[in-house]
C-alpha positions as a Python dict, from the first residue, in 0.01 Angstrom:
ca = {
    (1, 'M'): (0, 0, 0),
    (2, 'V'): (319, -193, -50),
    (3, 'R'): (500, -5, 245),
    (4, 'V'): (212, -70, 479),
    (5, 'F'): (224, -477, 375),
    (6, 'L'): (608, -496, 451),
    (7, 'E'): (603, -323, 738),
    (8, 'M'): (352, -573, 867),
    (9, 'V'): (551, -848, 792),
    (10, 'L'): (840, -675, 947),
    (11, 'N'): (630, -630, 1302),
    (12, 'R'): (530, -976, 1282),
    (13, 'R'): (173, -826, 1301),
    (14, 'V'): (47, -1212, 1175),
    (15, 'G'): (-326, -1129, 1239),
    (16, 'M'): (-333, -831, 969),
    (17, 'V'): (-110, -1016, 709),
    (18, 'D'): (-311, -1327, 715),
    (19, 'S'): (-660, -1121, 681),
    (20, 'M'): (-466, -925, 354),
    (21, 'M'): (-401, -1300, 241),
    (22, 'R'): (-729, -1435, 263),
    (23, 'A'): (-861, -1080, 69),
    (24, 'M'): (-605, -1120, -167),
    (25, 'R'): (-728, -1501, -247),
    (26, 'L'): (-1078, -1384, -231),
    (27, 'L'): (-997, -1098, -507),
    (28, 'G'): (-756, -1306, -660),
    (29, 'V'): (-363, -1318, -687),
    (30, 'G'): (-339, -1188, -1067),
    (31, 'F'): (-567, -863, -963),
    (32, 'F'): (-340, -796, -678),
    (33, 'T'): (-41, -838, -892),
    (34, 'L'): (-166, -573, -1090),
    (35, 'M'): (-256, -365, -820),
    (36, 'V'): (77, -388, -664),
    (37, 'A'): (243, -287, -995),
    (38, 'A'): (40, 19, -1062),
    (39, 'V'): (97, 141, -694),
    (40, 'T'): (485, 72, -737),
    (41, 'R'): (504, 278, -1066),
    (42, 'A'): (307, 542, -924),
    (43, 'E'): (545, 571, -628),
    (44, 'K'): (803, 596, -885),
    (45, 'Q'): (676, 793, -1158),
    (46, 'P'): (911, 1139, -1142),
    (47, 'N'): (744, 1468, -1270),
    (48, 'F'): (914, 1677, -1537),
    (49, 'I'): (981, 1999, -1593),
    (50, 'I'): (1121, 2102, -1944),
    (51, 'L'): (1263, 2465, -1983),
    (52, 'L'): (1285, 2506, -2381),
    (53, 'G'): (1483, 2809, -2510),
    (54, 'D'): (1448, 3002, -2784),
    (55, 'D'): (1726, 3026, -3067),
    (56, 'I'): (1990, 2992, -2854),
    (57, 'S'): (2324, 2796, -3017),
    (58, 'A'): (2473, 2573, -2746),
    (59, 'V'): (2848, 2766, -2763),
    (60, 'S'): (2686, 3055, -2650),
    (61, 'L'): (2690, 2896, -2296),
    (62, 'G'): (2955, 2849, -2080),
    (63, 'S'): (2956, 2488, -1989),
    (64, 'F'): (2926, 2391, -2370),
    (65, 'G'): (3236, 2645, -2466),
    (66, 'A'): (3106, 3015, -2468),
    (67, 'E'): (3414, 3242, -2529),
    (68, 'N'): (3202, 3541, -2362),
    (69, 'P'): (3160, 3474, -1992),
    (70, 'G'): (2879, 3525, -1771),
    (71, 'T'): (2585, 3435, -1987),
    (72, 'S'): (2454, 3108, -1826),
    (73, 'P'): (2564, 3060, -1441),
    (74, 'H'): (2242, 2852, -1350),
    (75, 'I'): (2312, 2637, -1651),
    (76, 'D'): (2667, 2584, -1600),
    (77, 'R'): (2630, 2493, -1215),
    (78, 'L'): (2355, 2246, -1336),
    (79, 'A'): (2558, 2089, -1600),
    (80, 'A'): (2858, 2064, -1356),
    (81, 'E'): (2626, 1841, -1119),
    (82, 'G'): (2350, 1678, -1360),
    (83, 'V'): (2360, 1533, -1691),
    (84, 'V'): (2511, 1667, -2009),
    (85, 'F'): (2452, 1552, -2375),
    (86, 'R'): (2708, 1704, -2585),
    (87, 'N'): (2602, 1588, -2917),
    (88, 'M'): (2218, 1643, -2868),
    (89, 'F'): (2112, 1745, -3203),
    (90, 'V'): (1774, 1885, -3348),
    (91, 'S'): (1662, 1743, -3673),
    (92, 'E'): (1549, 2090, -3830),
    (93, 'A'): (1690, 2426, -3708),
    (94, 'I'): (1358, 2603, -3735),
    (95, 'C'): (1131, 2678, -3423),
    (96, 'A'): (800, 2480, -3543),
    (97, 'P'): (966, 2181, -3678),
    (98, 'V'): (1188, 2126, -3344),
    (99, 'R'): (887, 2169, -3099),
    (100, 'A'): (689, 1887, -3334),
    (101, 'E'): (967, 1663, -3311),
    (102, 'L'): (1043, 1742, -2911),
    (103, 'Y'): (661, 1665, -2832),
    (104, 'T'): (592, 1367, -3077),
    (105, 'G'): (883, 1168, -3105),
    (106, 'L'): (875, 1186, -3474),
    (107, 'Q'): (1116, 1380, -3710),
    (108, 'P'): (974, 1653, -3954),
    (109, 'V'): (870, 1438, -4282),
    (110, 'R'): (712, 1197, -4074),
    (111, 'N'): (486, 1447, -3804),
    (112, 'G'): (447, 1673, -4099),
    (113, 'V'): (639, 1978, -3976),
    (114, 'Y'): (883, 2013, -4233),
    (115, 'M'): (885, 2369, -4281),
    (116, 'N'): (813, 2655, -4048),
    (117, 'H'): (413, 2732, -3945),
    (118, 'Q'): (317, 2395, -4069),
    (119, 'P'): (53, 2163, -3867),
    (120, 'T'): (109, 1823, -3746),
    (121, 'Y'): (-53, 1557, -3919),
    (122, 'E'): (-393, 1512, -3751),
    (123, 'G'): (-403, 1204, -3527),
    (124, 'T'): (-45, 1232, -3431),
    (125, 'K'): (2, 1107, -3071),
    (126, 'S'): (198, 1390, -2905),
    (127, 'V'): (363, 1413, -2527),
    (128, 'V'): (2, 1512, -2378),
    (129, 'H'): (-150, 1194, -2482),
    (130, 'Y'): (136, 940, -2366),
    (131, 'L'): (169, 1109, -2038),
    (132, 'S'): (-230, 1130, -1982),
    (133, 'E'): (-252, 767, -2051),
    (134, 'L'): (-5, 697, -1742),
    (135, 'G'): (-161, 959, -1513),
    (136, 'Y'): (0, 1285, -1575),
    (137, 'R'): (-151, 1584, -1592),
    (138, 'V'): (15, 1815, -1913),
    (139, 'A'): (59, 2170, -1913),
    (140, 'L'): (264, 2444, -2089),
    (141, 'T'): (328, 2799, -2077),
    (142, 'G'): (526, 3083, -2286),
    (143, 'K'): (546, 3000, -2654),
    (144, 'R'): (320, 2759, -2836),
    (145, 'H'): (415, 2761, -3221),
    (146, 'F'): (246, 2427, -3294),
    (147, 'S'): (-142, 2317, -3429),
    (148, 'P'): (-340, 2150, -3452),
    (149, 'K'): (-505, 2121, -3101),
    (150, 'S'): (-638, 1774, -3103),
    (151, 'V'): (-243, 1663, -3112),
    (152, 'Y'): (-144, 1922, -2859),
    (153, 'P'): (-454, 1902, -2594),
    (154, 'F'): (-210, 2085, -2337),
    (155, 'E'): (-343, 2295, -2054),
    (156, 'F'): (-231, 2653, -2106),
    (157, 'L'): (-61, 2832, -1822),
    (158, 'E'): (-90, 3203, -1813),
    (159, 'G'): (252, 3368, -1700),
    (160, 'F'): (539, 3365, -1980),
    (161, 'P'): (515, 3546, -2294),
    (162, 'Q'): (427, 3409, -2584),
    (163, 'G'): (508, 3647, -2865),
    (164, 'A'): (863, 3559, -2971),
    (165, 'N'): (904, 3890, -3192),
    (166, 'D'): (729, 4108, -2901),
    (167, 'R'): (985, 4403, -2805),
    (168, 'F'): (1099, 4472, -2488),
    (169, 'V'): (940, 4187, -2296),
    (170, 'P'): (835, 4214, -1960),
    (171, 'P'): (961, 3960, -1669),
    (172, 'E'): (696, 3656, -1663),
    (173, 'D'): (468, 3585, -1385),
    (174, 'W'): (566, 3230, -1208),
    (175, 'S'): (213, 3244, -1021),
    (176, 'E'): (17, 2986, -1228),
    (177, 'V'): (322, 2791, -1246),
    (178, 'E'): (349, 2744, -893),
    (179, 'A'): (-1, 2670, -865),
    (180, 'F'): (-20, 2396, -1129),
    (181, 'V'): (301, 2207, -959),
    (182, 'Q'): (132, 2253, -616),
    (183, 'R'): (-231, 2135, -745),
    (184, 'D'): (-229, 1749, -679),
    (185, 'P'): (100, 1634, -489),
    (186, 'E'): (-72, 1271, -563),
    (187, 'Q'): (-54, 1308, -938),
    (188, 'P'): (255, 1345, -1123),
    (189, 'F'): (284, 1613, -1355),
    (190, 'C'): (474, 1718, -1671),
    (191, 'L'): (500, 2132, -1714),
    (192, 'I'): (684, 2250, -2033),
    (193, 'I'): (816, 2614, -1984),
    (194, 'C'): (873, 2792, -2330),
    (195, 'S'): (1092, 3084, -2319),
    (196, 'I'): (1084, 3344, -2592),
    (197, 'H'): (1446, 3420, -2504),
    (198, 'A'): (1678, 3440, -2726),
    (199, 'H'): (1457, 3500, -3018),
    (200, 'S'): (1524, 3819, -3187),
    (201, 'P'): (1455, 4148, -3166),
    (202, 'W'): (1740, 4094, -2891),
    (203, 'D'): (1610, 4412, -2675),
    (204, 'S'): (1494, 4271, -2352),
    (205, 'G'): (1785, 4191, -2165),
    (206, 'D'): (2098, 4404, -2012),
    (207, 'S'): (2411, 4386, -2231),
    (208, 'R'): (2632, 4581, -2034),
    (209, 'D'): (2801, 4273, -1881),
    (210, 'W'): (3012, 4267, -2222),
    (211, 'D'): (3204, 4537, -2375),
    (212, 'L'): (3170, 4562, -2755),
    (213, 'D'): (3558, 4600, -2815),
    (214, 'T'): (3660, 4265, -2638),
    (215, 'L'): (3377, 4025, -2745),
    (216, 'K'): (3430, 3740, -2865),
    (217, 'L'): (3202, 3663, -3216),
    (218, 'P'): (3145, 3337, -3365),
    (219, 'P'): (3431, 3274, -3650),
    (220, 'H'): (3193, 3268, -3932),
    (221, 'F'): (3106, 3641, -3865),
    (222, 'P'): (3233, 3901, -4055),
    (223, 'D'): (3338, 4151, -3778),
    (224, 'T'): (3134, 4473, -3832),
    (225, 'M'): (2984, 4681, -3569),
    (226, 'E'): (2613, 4560, -3630),
    (227, 'S'): (2770, 4177, -3550),
    (228, 'R'): (2903, 4337, -3247),
    (229, 'L'): (2587, 4518, -3149),
    (230, 'H'): (2323, 4277, -3215),
    (231, 'Y'): (2541, 3973, -3107),
    (232, 'R'): (2582, 4125, -2750),
    (233, 'E'): (2218, 4196, -2763),
    (234, 'Y'): (2147, 3847, -2822),
    (235, 'L'): (2393, 3713, -2519),
    (236, 'A'): (2211, 3975, -2306),
    (237, 'E'): (1868, 3750, -2404),
    (238, 'V'): (2053, 3415, -2337),
    (239, 'K'): (2127, 3520, -2009),
    (240, 'L'): (1746, 3605, -1946),
    (241, 'F'): (1662, 3226, -2045),
    (242, 'D'): (1953, 3114, -1777),
    (243, 'G'): (1751, 3313, -1526),
    (244, 'Q'): (1439, 3125, -1607),
    (245, 'V'): (1626, 2828, -1530),
    (246, 'G'): (1765, 2931, -1184),
    (247, 'K'): (1404, 3056, -1082),
    (248, 'S'): (1325, 2705, -1184),
    (249, 'L'): (1568, 2536, -977),
    (250, 'A'): (1484, 2764, -666),
    (251, 'M'): (1104, 2673, -707),
    (252, 'M'): (1204, 2313, -706),
    (253, 'K'): (1386, 2368, -418),
    (254, 'R'): (1149, 2577, -230),
    (255, 'L'): (854, 2321, -282),
    (256, 'G'): (1012, 2033, -209),
    (257, 'L'): (1036, 1867, -573),
    (258, 'D'): (1382, 1826, -597),
    (259, 'D'): (1375, 1430, -557),
    (260, 'S'): (1069, 1364, -747),
    (261, 'T'): (1129, 1595, -1016),
    (262, 'A'): (1354, 1571, -1321),
    (263, 'L'): (1436, 1891, -1497),
    (264, 'I'): (1524, 1907, -1875),
    (265, 'V'): (1691, 2190, -2004),
    (266, 'L'): (1716, 2246, -2383),
    (267, 'D'): (1798, 2548, -2573),
    (268, 'E'): (1608, 2458, -2905),
    (269, 'N'): (1766, 2568, -3253),
    (270, 'G'): (2066, 2792, -3314),
    (271, 'A'): (2079, 3190, -3289),
    (272, 'G'): (1845, 3331, -3590),
    (273, 'M'): (2171, 3462, -3731),
    (274, 'P'): (2322, 3356, -4079),
    (275, 'G'): (2466, 3044, -4054),
    (276, 'G'): (2254, 2930, -3720),
    (277, 'K'): (1912, 2866, -3727),
    (278, 'W'): (1744, 2783, -4084),
    (279, 'S'): (2081, 2584, -4127),
    (280, 'S'): (2224, 2246, -4094),
    (281, 'Y'): (2538, 2375, -3956),
    (282, 'D'): (2643, 2283, -3603),
    (283, 'W'): (2550, 2617, -3503),
    (284, 'G'): (2201, 2566, -3592),
    (285, 'V'): (2138, 2196, -3510),
    (286, 'R'): (2384, 2124, -3220),
    (287, 'S'): (2129, 2177, -2889),
    (288, 'A'): (2242, 2241, -2553),
    (289, 'C'): (2094, 1929, -2292),
    (290, 'V'): (2132, 1947, -1946),
    (291, 'M'): (1920, 1736, -1722),
    (292, 'K'): (1833, 1709, -1325),
    (293, 'W'): (1719, 1387, -1259),
    (294, 'P'): (1611, 1250, -907),
    (295, 'E'): (1889, 1075, -698),
    (296, 'R'): (1787, 738, -794),
    (297, 'Y'): (1828, 768, -1159),
    (298, 'A'): (2200, 872, -1175),
    (299, 'A'): (2480, 1056, -1047),
    (300, 'R'): (2667, 1294, -1301),
    (301, 'I'): (2699, 1211, -1646),
    (302, 'D'): (2880, 1360, -1908),
    (303, 'T'): (2832, 1194, -2252),
    (304, 'D'): (2929, 1243, -2616),
    (305, 'A'): (2648, 967, -2707),
    (306, 'L'): (2476, 1122, -3049),
    (307, 'A'): (2114, 1158, -2954),
    (308, 'M'): (1841, 1382, -3117),
    (309, 'Y'): (1517, 1555, -2972),
    (310, 'C'): (1296, 1270, -3091),
    (311, 'D'): (1462, 1074, -2790),
    (312, 'I'): (1314, 1317, -2526),
    (313, 'L'): (989, 1179, -2502),
    (314, 'P'): (1054, 813, -2545),
    (315, 'T'): (1283, 865, -2242),
    (316, 'M'): (1005, 1031, -2031),
    (317, 'I'): (754, 769, -2130),
    (318, 'E'): (986, 510, -1988),
    (319, 'A'): (1071, 692, -1672),
    (320, 'A'): (702, 692, -1631),
    (321, 'G'): (683, 351, -1666),
    (322, 'G'): (539, 303, -2019),
    (323, 'Q'): (590, 137, -2317),
    (324, 'V'): (776, 297, -2600),
    (325, 'P'): (569, 283, -2910),
    (326, 'D'): (758, 82, -3187),
    (327, 'D'): (658, 343, -3443),
    (328, 'I'): (812, 662, -3335),
    (329, 'D'): (1155, 763, -3441),
    (330, 'G'): (1286, 861, -3076),
    (331, 'R'): (1482, 596, -2841),
    (332, 'S'): (1478, 632, -2482),
    (333, 'L'): (1791, 783, -2343),
    (334, 'L'): (1732, 635, -1952),
    (335, 'G'): (2012, 361, -2013),
    (336, 'L'): (2243, 674, -2073),
    (337, 'I'): (2107, 871, -1812),
    (338, 'T'): (2124, 559, -1573),
    (339, 'G'): (2467, 447, -1680),
    (340, 'R'): (2367, 133, -1813),
    (341, 'E'): (2484, 224, -2136),
    (342, 'T'): (2749, 451, -2308),
    (343, 'K'): (2635, 483, -2686),
    (344, 'H'): (2295, 563, -2795),
    (345, 'R'): (2277, 645, -3211),
    (346, 'D'): (2526, 566, -3477),
    (347, 'Y'): (2427, 900, -3674),
    (348, 'A'): (2231, 1194, -3635),
    (349, 'F'): (2041, 1304, -3942),
    (350, 'F'): (1908, 1668, -4049),
    (351, 'V'): (1670, 1825, -4291),
    (352, 'H'): (1606, 2178, -4386),
    (353, 'N'): (1334, 2312, -4598),
    (354, 'N'): (1331, 2729, -4652),
    (355, 'A'): (1036, 2891, -4541),
    (356, 'T'): (749, 2953, -4835),
    (357, 'S'): (874, 3227, -4990),
    (358, 'G'): (1145, 3241, -5243),
    (359, 'T'): (1347, 2967, -5442),
    (360, 'P'): (1336, 2618, -5281),
    (361, 'Y'): (1643, 2525, -5104),
    (362, 'P'): (1632, 2170, -4978),
    (363, 'V'): (1940, 2029, -4744),
    (364, 'R'): (1976, 1723, -4551),
    (365, 'G'): (2269, 1612, -4357),
    (366, 'V'): (2398, 1347, -4135),
    (367, 'T'): (2661, 1329, -3867),
    (368, 'D'): (2850, 1015, -3691),
    (369, 'G'): (2977, 1262, -3478),
    (370, 'R'): (3319, 1331, -3578),
    (371, 'Y'): (3222, 1391, -3983),
    (372, 'K'): (2907, 1562, -4102),
    (373, 'F'): (2810, 1539, -4460),
    (374, 'I'): (2554, 1833, -4571),
    (375, 'W'): (2396, 1771, -4903),
    (376, 'N'): (2247, 2067, -5088),
    (377, 'L'): (2012, 1935, -5312),
    (378, 'A'): (1974, 2305, -5520),
    (379, 'P'): (2306, 2428, -5532),
    (380, 'E'): (2229, 2632, -5816),
    (381, 'S'): (2001, 2854, -5641),
    (382, 'I'): (2039, 3090, -5369),
    (383, 'N'): (1977, 3016, -5006),
    (384, 'A'): (1675, 3197, -4931),
    (385, 'Q'): (1558, 3307, -4570),
    (386, 'P'): (1307, 3586, -4600),
    (387, 'T'): (1408, 3732, -4198),
    (388, 'I'): (1784, 3735, -4319),
    (389, 'N'): (1788, 3796, -4706),
    (390, 'G'): (1474, 3814, -4863),
    (391, 'F'): (1554, 4139, -5052),
    (392, 'D'): (1805, 3871, -5263),
    (393, 'Y'): (1471, 3784, -5427),
    (394, 'G'): (1221, 3994, -5390),
    (395, 'F'): (1086, 3918, -5076),
    (396, 'E'): (862, 4236, -4882),
    (397, 'D'): (878, 4178, -4512),
    (398, 'K'): (628, 4318, -4295),
    (399, 'M'): (901, 4374, -4016),
    (400, 'K'): (1149, 4661, -4176),
    (401, 'D'): (1395, 4637, -3868),
    (402, 'R'): (1462, 4281, -3821),
    (403, 'P'): (1826, 4305, -3675),
    (404, 'E'): (1947, 4003, -3815),
    (405, 'R'): (1878, 4170, -4170),
    (406, 'F'): (2060, 4455, -4065),
    (407, 'M'): (2344, 4232, -3963),
    (408, 'Y'): (2346, 4055, -4281),
    (409, 'L'): (2341, 4381, -4486),
    (410, 'S'): (2648, 4507, -4269),
    (411, 'W'): (2839, 4179, -4391),
    (412, 'L'): (2752, 4239, -4751),
    (413, 'E'): (2882, 4571, -4729),
    (414, 'K'): (3219, 4443, -4593),
    (415, 'A'): (3230, 4180, -4849),
    (416, 'Q'): (3274, 4416, -5120),
    (417, 'S'): (3635, 4513, -5036),
    (418, 'D'): (3712, 4193, -4789),
    (419, 'P'): (3760, 3860, -4958),
    (420, 'A'): (3684, 3665, -4586),
    (421, 'A'): (3394, 3859, -4542),
    (422, 'Q'): (3287, 3745, -4881),
    (423, 'A'): (3347, 3381, -4826),
    (424, 'M'): (3122, 3386, -4500),
    (425, 'V'): (2849, 3571, -4746),
    (426, 'D'): (2897, 3297, -4938),
    (427, 'R'): (2911, 3013, -4701),
    (428, 'F'): (2519, 3152, -4627),
    (429, 'R'): (2412, 3219, -4954),
    (430, 'K'): (2564, 2995, -5234),
    (431, 'R'): (2736, 2673, -5133),
    (432, 'P'): (2816, 2353, -5314),
    (433, 'E'): (2624, 2007, -5345),
    (434, 'F'): (2829, 1854, -5107),
    (435, 'Q'): (2994, 1973, -4768),
    (436, 'L'): (3223, 1749, -4534),
    (437, 'F'): (3371, 1880, -4241),
    (438, 'D'): (3574, 1702, -3968),
    (439, 'L'): (3415, 1853, -3666),
    (440, 'D'): (3675, 1747, -3452),
    (441, 'A'): (3963, 1939, -3600),
    (442, 'D'): (3721, 2197, -3762),
    (443, 'P'): (3415, 2238, -3552),
    (444, 'W'): (3270, 2555, -3683),
    (445, 'E'): (3263, 2370, -4022),
    (446, 'L'): (3478, 2649, -4224),
    (447, 'E'): (3684, 2390, -4417),
    (448, 'N'): (3490, 2186, -4684),
    (449, 'L'): (3655, 1858, -4741),
    (450, 'A'): (3426, 1699, -4998),
    (451, 'G'): (3563, 1531, -5298),
    (452, 'R'): (3909, 1459, -5122),
    (453, 'A'): (4022, 1158, -5178),
    (454, 'D'): (4134, 1055, -4860),
    (455, 'L'): (3802, 1100, -4716),
    (456, 'A'): (3608, 939, -5010),
    (457, 'A'): (3493, 652, -4803),
    (458, 'H'): (3377, 855, -4529),
    (459, 'Q'): (3166, 1080, -4760),
    (460, 'Q'): (3033, 801, -4925),
    (461, 'R'): (2922, 590, -4591),
    (462, 'L'): (2774, 919, -4495),
    (463, 'K'): (2580, 996, -4791),
    (464, 'I'): (2483, 584, -4789),
    (465, 'A'): (2323, 677, -4419),
    (466, 'L'): (2181, 958, -4494),
    (467, 'E'): (1975, 809, -4805),
    (468, 'K'): (1890, 501, -4602),
    (469, 'W'): (1720, 755, -4326),
    (470, 'M'): (1537, 980, -4623),
    (471, 'K'): (1373, 688, -4719),
    (472, 'Q'): (1264, 553, -4412),
    (473, 'Q'): (1109, 887, -4363),
    (474, 'G'): (966, 903, -4673),
    (475, 'D'): (1166, 1218, -4754),
    (476, 'S'): (1167, 1281, -5144),
    (477, 'G'): (1405, 1551, -5085),
    (478, 'A'): (1202, 1810, -5218),
    (479, 'A'): (1163, 2152, -5065),
    (480, 'M'): (814, 2252, -5094),
    (481, 'D'): (646, 2176, -5439),
    (482, 'V'): (612, 1829, -5351),
    (483, 'V'): (477, 1747, -5004),
    (484, 'P'): (560, 1409, -4895),
    (485, 'T'): (354, 1126, -4844),
    (486, 'K'): (163, 1126, -4502),
    (487, 'Q'): (242, 846, -4300),
    (488, 'K'): (-73, 731, -4067),
    (489, 'R'): (-22, 713, -3748),
}
């Protein structure tokens, strides 16, 4: 309507303009202003497609430093042309807490999902509510891992596998996805594609691209045959997720969605192996984040600004023309994306609570981008993760053939005669109360600097910031025995 009005002015269609102006006076200028604002917003509202991987550490991708080539050709090309966040973090490196943070803009203790498999607090608003109120239709396909339905009333699309623990997963079917994005060209949409790659058991990809003998293992891995075999299969599933990104890009181009759609690629939390998922180490909480926005938003941007998953939702709300709520934890990234800003957060914060089996092992952490402080709140206990070392505390797993457990058992065997392997086992299983890492000098967090006199000021500053954040979140530091107070929303 605004475009038609301007054309009439430019073409000096005076009579028609006069008629419209008389109509404006009759209707009221205020009403017309609101109508124009609504039309303008609708014209500028981008579509959103989020591709969310499953248990993929950022450094497994080429553009984020992968030492093994060929894992992510499509994501790498997107990174070369789009918006790249180098310091994007999840608050808790576990599947359900990650998804709740992404969809609600709230961090784990405040949204209720501070352990795996927990429901989000009733009455919490999610991306479905926020974007629906702005005129969007919102759908999800693939893995879910959230509840209750009242918080997450997505339109669910079939075609993508949902069972993360399924074996020999068949290729996805894109028919319902394509039908959804084409359903109504006049209405903006948000589509979340949730892959189950590269969640264990790592048996659905083709690993022949990597030779076992020359494969590069993460530095915190004892070099065993089981480590090599399972890590190679994991890389094959990373490439499957990359293929889904490539298919999404091809679909957008083929359907003419390139200049109206923001594509956001996220790899979720880190690999489901010791030192990744289930930890506050960078291999678990640092996430790859690559975006492709319509041309009117940004050129290529590669930023080290600190950001967190809770920032994604407010970014979408602002881009859609909405008002970002004051009471969520996330902050819009649109200033970074458009180049108006270069800094976002002073700190990124982390929480970890182990599953409901075994001794509680609460962990809290914080980074300023250079230094990382981890506070292990129960250092006298053994880190208990059922899928990896449940046997350490008598947990009986129904799944007898988890590859991550076999990998860890091979580490234990090697540790009997190899002090370096024992050190890596201890890094996973038994930690001191305080850990401090210089991420610039030691990105794999292998040298604990806590207690060093020359770094005491950094350690104290980070600890104070962490305690302030815990208080703001209503976090007692308990793992399971004390439930944090629900904050009404």
